[in-house]
Tab-separated table of C-alpha atoms and ligand atoms in Angstrom:
chain	number	residue	atom	x	y	z
A	141	MET	CA	2.110	1.840	-20.178
A	142	SER	CA	1.624	3.541	-16.215
A	143	LEU	CA	-0.773	1.315	-13.970
A	144	LEU	CA	-1.671	4.440	-12.216
A	145	GLU	CA	-1.698	7.915	-12.954
A	146	LEU	CA	-2.795	11.116	-11.380
A	147	ARG	CA	-3.169	13.905	-12.283
A	148	GLY	CA	-3.745	17.043	-10.717
A	149	VAL	CA	-6.009	15.495	-8.102
A	150	HIS	CA	-6.882	17.158	-5.439
A	151	ALA	CA	-9.191	15.901	-2.348
A	152	SER	CA	-10.829	17.254	0.787
A	153	TYR	CA	-12.399	15.305	3.993
A	154	SER	CA	-16.389	15.806	4.402
A	155	ASP	CA	-15.730	17.728	7.812
A	156	GLY	CA	-12.536	19.902	6.673
A	157	GLY	CA	-10.813	21.582	3.789
A	158	GLN	CA	-8.775	20.816	1.413
A	159	VAL	CA	-6.029	18.575	1.730
A	160	LEU	CA	-4.731	17.806	-1.650
A	161	HIS	CA	-4.150	20.804	-4.055
A	162	GLY	CA	-3.252	19.292	-7.357
A	163	VAL	CA	-0.848	15.699	-7.056
A	164	ASP	CA	0.304	13.681	-10.023
A	165	LEU	CA	1.454	10.540	-9.494
A	166	THR	CA	2.939	7.640	-11.514
A	167	VAL	CA	2.960	4.017	-10.974
A	168	GLN	CA	4.418	1.576	-13.911
A	169	GLU	CA	2.899	-2.018	-14.417
A	170	GLY	CA	5.082	-3.688	-11.682
A	171	GLY	CA	6.834	-0.868	-10.772
A	172	VAL	CA	7.377	0.703	-7.050
A	173	THR	CA	6.886	4.083	-6.693
A	174	ALA	CA	7.786	5.649	-2.963
A	175	LEU	CA	5.481	8.606	-0.924
A	176	LEU	CA	7.527	10.603	0.963
A	177	GLY	CA	7.332	13.878	2.965
A	178	ALA	CA	6.787	15.205	6.290
A	179	ASN	CA	3.797	14.157	9.007
A	180	GLY	CA	0.595	15.696	7.383
A	181	ALA	CA	1.973	16.136	4.053
A	182	GLY	CA	-0.561	14.405	2.449
A	183	LYS	CA	0.504	10.960	2.049
A	184	THR	CA	-2.553	8.649	3.519
A	185	SER	CA	-5.148	11.245	1.976
A	186	THR	CA	-2.983	10.458	-1.493
A	187	LEU	CA	-3.640	6.808	-0.795
A	188	ARG	CA	-7.331	7.407	0.571
A	189	ALA	CA	-7.974	9.185	-2.271
A	190	VAL	CA	-6.728	6.546	-4.801
A	191	SER	CA	-9.127	3.632	-2.973
A	192	GLY	CA	-11.931	6.177	-2.589
A	193	MET	CA	-12.466	6.840	1.064
A	194	LEU	CA	-12.274	10.738	0.772
A	195	ARG	CA	-13.959	13.172	-1.359
A	196	ARG	CA	-11.523	13.749	-4.787
A	197	GLY	CA	-11.125	15.348	-8.325
A	198	GLY	CA	-8.796	15.756	-11.075
A	199	SER	CA	-7.596	12.628	-13.248
A	200	LEU	CA	-7.290	8.940	-11.566
A	201	ARG	CA	-6.717	6.524	-13.908
A	202	PHE	CA	-6.195	2.606	-13.410
A	203	ASP	CA	-4.626	0.459	-16.092
A	204	GLY	CA	-5.923	3.421	-18.670
A	205	ARG	CA	-9.232	3.717	-16.885
A	206	GLU	CA	-10.554	6.790	-14.902
A	207	ILE	CA	-11.415	5.637	-11.290
A	208	THR	CA	-12.182	8.695	-10.072
A	209	SER	CA	-16.400	8.619	-9.614
A	210	LEU	CA	-15.949	4.878	-8.339
A	211	ARG	CA	-16.628	3.996	-5.296
A	212	THR	CA	-14.300	2.197	-2.770
A	213	ASP	CA	-15.598	-1.285	-2.946
A	214	GLU	CA	-15.482	-0.936	-7.375
A	215	ILE	CA	-12.018	0.309	-6.924
A	216	ALA	CA	-10.965	-3.103	-4.630
A	217	ARG	CA	-12.737	-5.297	-7.429
A	218	LEU	CA	-10.496	-3.707	-10.526
A	219	GLY	CA	-7.343	-4.777	-8.075
A	220	ILE	CA	-5.962	-2.552	-6.052
A	221	ALA	CA	-5.511	-3.524	-2.195
A	222	HIS	CA	-4.981	-0.607	0.145
A	223	VAL	CA	-3.354	-1.476	3.793
A	224	PRO	CA	-3.853	1.381	5.956
A	225	GLN	CA	-1.222	3.324	8.218
A	226	GLY	CA	-1.793	1.214	11.938
A	227	ARG	CA	-2.694	-2.103	9.968
A	228	GLY	CA	-6.422	-2.364	9.985
A	229	THR	CA	-6.615	-5.923	10.937
A	230	LEU	CA	-9.819	-7.560	11.729
A	231	THR	CA	-8.630	-7.949	15.502
A	232	GLY	CA	-11.834	-9.843	16.434
A	233	LEU	CA	-11.286	-12.219	14.281
A	234	SER	CA	-8.195	-15.459	13.721
A	235	ALA	CA	-5.234	-14.969	11.115
A	236	LEU	CA	-6.632	-17.603	8.879
A	237	ASP	CA	-9.845	-15.847	9.078
A	238	ASN	CA	-8.255	-12.007	8.299
A	239	LEU	CA	-6.644	-14.089	5.247
A	240	ARG	CA	-9.885	-15.653	4.475
A	241	VAL	CA	-11.654	-12.113	4.376
A	242	GLY	CA	-9.114	-11.025	1.743
A	243	SER	CA	-10.282	-13.610	-0.596
A	244	ALA	CA	-13.776	-13.478	-0.233
A	245	ARG	CA	-14.660	-12.214	-3.390
A	246	ARG	CA	-12.623	-14.357	-5.031
A	247	ARG	CA	-13.992	-17.692	-6.623
A	248	ASP	CA	-10.725	-19.594	-7.894
A	249	ARG	CA	-10.785	-22.074	-4.515
A	250	ARG	CA	-7.300	-23.518	-6.051
A	251	GLU	CA	-5.754	-20.862	-6.456
A	252	VAL	CA	-6.759	-19.268	-3.144
A	253	GLU	CA	-5.419	-22.164	-1.047
A	254	ARG	CA	-1.997	-21.646	-3.975
A	255	ASP	CA	-2.470	-18.139	-2.511
A	256	LEU	CA	-2.094	-19.085	0.950
A	257	GLU	CA	0.681	-20.842	0.909
A	258	ARG	CA	2.466	-18.209	-0.719
A	259	CYS	CA	1.941	-15.822	1.947
A	260	LEU	CA	3.038	-18.010	4.711
A	261	ASN	CA	6.033	-18.761	3.003
A	262	LEU	CA	6.417	-14.838	2.410
A	263	PHE	CA	5.525	-14.679	6.906
A	264	PRO	CA	6.906	-17.731	8.231
A	265	ARG	CA	5.729	-16.322	11.232
A	266	LEU	CA	2.213	-16.289	10.380
A	267	ARG	CA	1.965	-20.024	9.844
A	268	GLN	CA	2.013	-20.723	13.796
A	269	ARG	CA	-0.544	-17.607	14.605
A	270	LEU	CA	-2.636	-18.853	12.057
A	271	GLY	CA	-5.267	-20.154	14.767
A	272	SER	CA	-4.263	-16.609	17.016
A	273	THR	CA	-6.901	-13.824	17.628
A	274	ALA	CA	-5.656	-11.410	15.112
A	275	GLY	CA	-5.482	-8.684	18.196
A	276	ASN	CA	-3.257	-10.870	20.053
A	277	LEU	CA	-0.732	-10.820	17.474
A	278	SER	CA	2.303	-8.780	18.328
A	279	GLY	CA	2.958	-5.367	15.767
A	280	GLY	CA	5.262	-7.375	13.351
A	281	GLU	CA	2.819	-9.970	12.719
A	282	GLN	CA	-0.045	-7.574	12.477
A	283	GLN	CA	1.487	-5.472	10.176
A	284	MET	CA	2.697	-8.947	8.358
A	285	LEU	CA	-0.982	-10.063	8.413
A	286	ALA	CA	-2.570	-6.609	6.825
A	287	ILE	CA	-0.137	-7.148	4.072
A	288	ALA	CA	-0.601	-10.800	3.499
A	289	ARG	CA	-4.350	-10.089	3.648
A	290	ALA	CA	-3.971	-7.437	0.995
A	291	LEU	CA	-2.572	-10.210	-0.920
A	292	MET	CA	-5.194	-12.675	-0.888
A	293	SER	CA	-7.220	-10.822	-2.783
A	294	ARG	CA	-5.027	-10.898	-5.568
A	295	PRO	CA	-4.510	-7.059	-6.275
A	296	ARG	CA	-2.362	-5.696	-9.336
A	297	LEU	CA	-1.671	-2.258	-6.997
A	298	LEU	CA	-1.136	-2.468	-2.983
A	299	LEU	CA	-0.758	0.566	-1.094
A	300	LEU	CA	1.093	0.737	1.540
A	301	ASP	CA	0.622	2.669	4.309
A	302	GLU	CA	3.867	3.708	6.604
A	303	PRO	CA	4.455	-0.454	7.196
A	304	SER	CA	7.184	-0.277	9.566
A	305	LEU	CA	5.275	2.108	11.959
A	306	GLY	CA	5.975	1.159	15.167
A	307	LEU	CA	7.899	-2.063	14.610
A	308	ALA	CA	11.686	-2.694	15.763
A	309	PRO	CA	14.290	-2.541	13.550
A	310	LYS	CA	15.031	-5.715	13.257
A	311	ILE	CA	11.259	-6.842	12.317
A	312	THR	CA	11.391	-3.571	10.004
A	313	VAL	CA	13.739	-5.508	7.756
A	314	GLU	CA	12.096	-8.875	7.798
A	315	VAL	CA	9.088	-6.693	6.737
A	316	PHE	CA	10.715	-4.963	3.911
A	317	GLU	CA	12.556	-7.728	2.821
A	318	ALA	CA	9.128	-9.532	2.838
A	319	ILE	CA	7.619	-6.442	0.277
A	320	ALA	CA	10.420	-7.016	-1.871
A	321	GLY	CA	10.058	-10.625	-2.170
A	322	LEU	CA	6.446	-10.463	-3.094
A	323	ARG	CA	7.310	-8.106	-5.812
A	324	ALA	CA	9.123	-10.438	-7.759
A	325	GLU	CA	6.911	-13.593	-7.317
A	326	TRP	CA	3.572	-11.525	-7.371
A	327	SER	CA	4.051	-9.027	-9.966
A	328	LEU	CA	2.708	-6.163	-8.413
A	329	ALA	CA	2.791	-2.424	-8.056
A	330	ILE	CA	3.133	-0.942	-5.196
A	331	VAL	CA	2.701	2.567	-3.763
A	332	ILE	CA	4.897	3.019	-0.420
A	333	VAL	CA	4.964	5.451	1.892
A	334	GLU	CA	7.671	5.310	4.955
A	335	GLN	CA	8.994	7.962	7.018
A	336	ASN	CA	12.085	5.617	6.492
A	337	ALA	CA	12.800	7.551	3.170
A	338	ASP	CA	15.879	5.188	2.565
A	339	LEU	CA	14.351	2.067	2.911
A	340	ALA	CA	11.659	2.888	0.392
A	341	LEU	CA	13.940	4.746	-2.014
A	342	GLY	CA	16.212	1.593	-1.765
A	343	MET	CA	12.664	-0.302	-3.638
A	344	ALA	CA	11.295	2.138	-5.539
A	345	GLN	CA	11.732	3.019	-9.031
A	346	GLN	CA	10.092	6.495	-8.696
A	347	ALA	CA	9.518	8.959	-5.958
A	348	VAL	CA	7.439	11.509	-4.950
A	349	VAL	CA	7.802	14.164	-2.400
A	350	LEU	CA	4.667	16.021	-0.839
A	351	GLU	CA	4.291	19.082	1.325
A	352	SER	CA	1.343	20.846	2.718
A	353	GLY	CA	-0.954	18.400	-0.356
A	354	ARG	CA	1.577	19.460	-3.366
A	355	VAL	CA	4.547	17.781	-4.922
A	356	ALA	CA	7.841	19.375	-3.733
A	357	ILE	CA	9.609	16.955	-5.623
A	358	ALA	CA	9.462	13.859	-7.807
A	359	GLY	CA	11.840	12.104	-10.406
A	360	THR	CA	13.470	8.760	-9.968
A	361	ALA	CA	14.131	7.159	-6.557
A	362	ALA	CA	17.907	6.735	-7.558
A	363	ALA	CA	17.738	10.711	-8.531
A	364	LEU	CA	16.439	11.524	-5.317
A	365	ALA	CA	18.222	9.244	-3.242
A	366	GLY	CA	21.491	10.884	-4.003
A	367	ASN	CA	20.514	14.624	-4.186
A	368	ASP	CA	21.969	15.974	-0.791
A	369	ASP	CA	19.470	19.407	-1.653
A	370	VAL	CA	16.789	16.823	-1.439
A	371	ARG	CA	18.386	14.912	1.379
A	372	GLN	CA	18.769	17.617	3.869
A	373	ALA	CA	15.659	18.954	3.364
A	374	TYR	CA	13.217	16.602	3.391
A	375	LEU	CA	14.731	12.906	4.180
A	376	GLY	CA	16.727	13.854	7.541
A	377	GLY	CA	20.108	14.175	5.696
B	662	LIG	N1	-10.209	12.803	8.795
B	662	LIG	C1	-9.590	13.892	8.780
B	662	LIG	N2	-10.845	14.648	8.433
B	662	LIG	C2	-9.973	15.817	8.271
B	662	LIG	N3	-8.954	16.537	8.086
B	662	LIG	C3	-7.847	15.065	8.153
B	662	LIG	C4	-7.883	13.623	8.153
B	662	LIG	N4	-7.174	12.953	8.551
B	662	LIG	C5	-5.850	13.687	8.040
B	662	LIG	N5	-6.511	15.155	7.867
B	662	LIG	C6	-5.650	15.993	7.641
B	662	LIG	O1	-4.465	16.016	6.342
B	662	LIG	C7	-3.548	16.416	6.760
B	662	LIG	C8	-2.935	15.376	5.869
B	662	LIG	O2	-3.207	14.534	6.515
B	662	LIG	P1	-2.265	13.149	5.798
B	662	LIG	O3	-3.059	12.640	4.198
B	662	LIG	O4	-2.603	12.102	7.064
B	662	LIG	O5	-0.905	13.513	6.056
B	662	LIG	P2	0.576	12.518	6.197
B	662	LIG	O6	-0.252	11.147	5.502
B	662	LIG	O7	1.473	12.749	5.233
B	662	LIG	O8	1.230	12.517	7.514
B	662	LIG	C9	-3.317	17.115	7.471
B	662	LIG	O9	-3.366	18.440	7.618
B	662	LIG	C10	-4.430	16.735	8.579
B	662	LIG	O10	-4.774	17.316	9.296
B	663	LIG	MG1	-0.243	9.132	7.207
């Protein structure tokens, strides 16, 4: 069964017009769906629609349950964690406190400590930086921290909005290797928005290309990666 299913989703910002016009998107249990498209296509808005951050309609189902009218906190509690574009760490808190915020709702303290250890194994750089204020971490470390904080809530679905944005190529590789690793270890489903389409398609099974708030192309990641027309029109050759 698919874990997340969007059918005909439309959405608008309270201060603006409609930005999504009937988006369909599916994420399989434990699978990765890449969400691609030019700047302004509606990728971030799609993730925000899923996590309840903007006014939306149509059908959004998570684990078979309609979530279209749920609030952000209710959606988070169902196991959807959103790592926003621009990372969204709590810059005034230490890295460790950011991770504690991630697990704040959990009561399984022993498992939380185990997950903390797993996060630090996944992102060894963070181990040395636990006491540092998040705002003082490098861009790459902040991205790792944002992902680790999301993991600390033990989500079933991770929404990643441009994790490589602004990172040096070497750090991007490190972050993507960790994402690939966490998928295997945490049996998570992921929606990944990424400008680097090859990176995203390399780890995804399904892919959706948005254009002006609509689905332009959808299919398997392999089909999209191998289609020359798709590459030229949407993926920069
Ligand atoms: N906070 C906002 N208020 C009003 N309109 C917005 C807001 N954020 C984005 N938009 C508009 O929504 C559309 C889609 O933007 P976005 O989802 O951020 O695209 P992408 O992530 O693909 O670059 C754009 O036309 C953008 O101008
Ligand atoms: Mg965006």
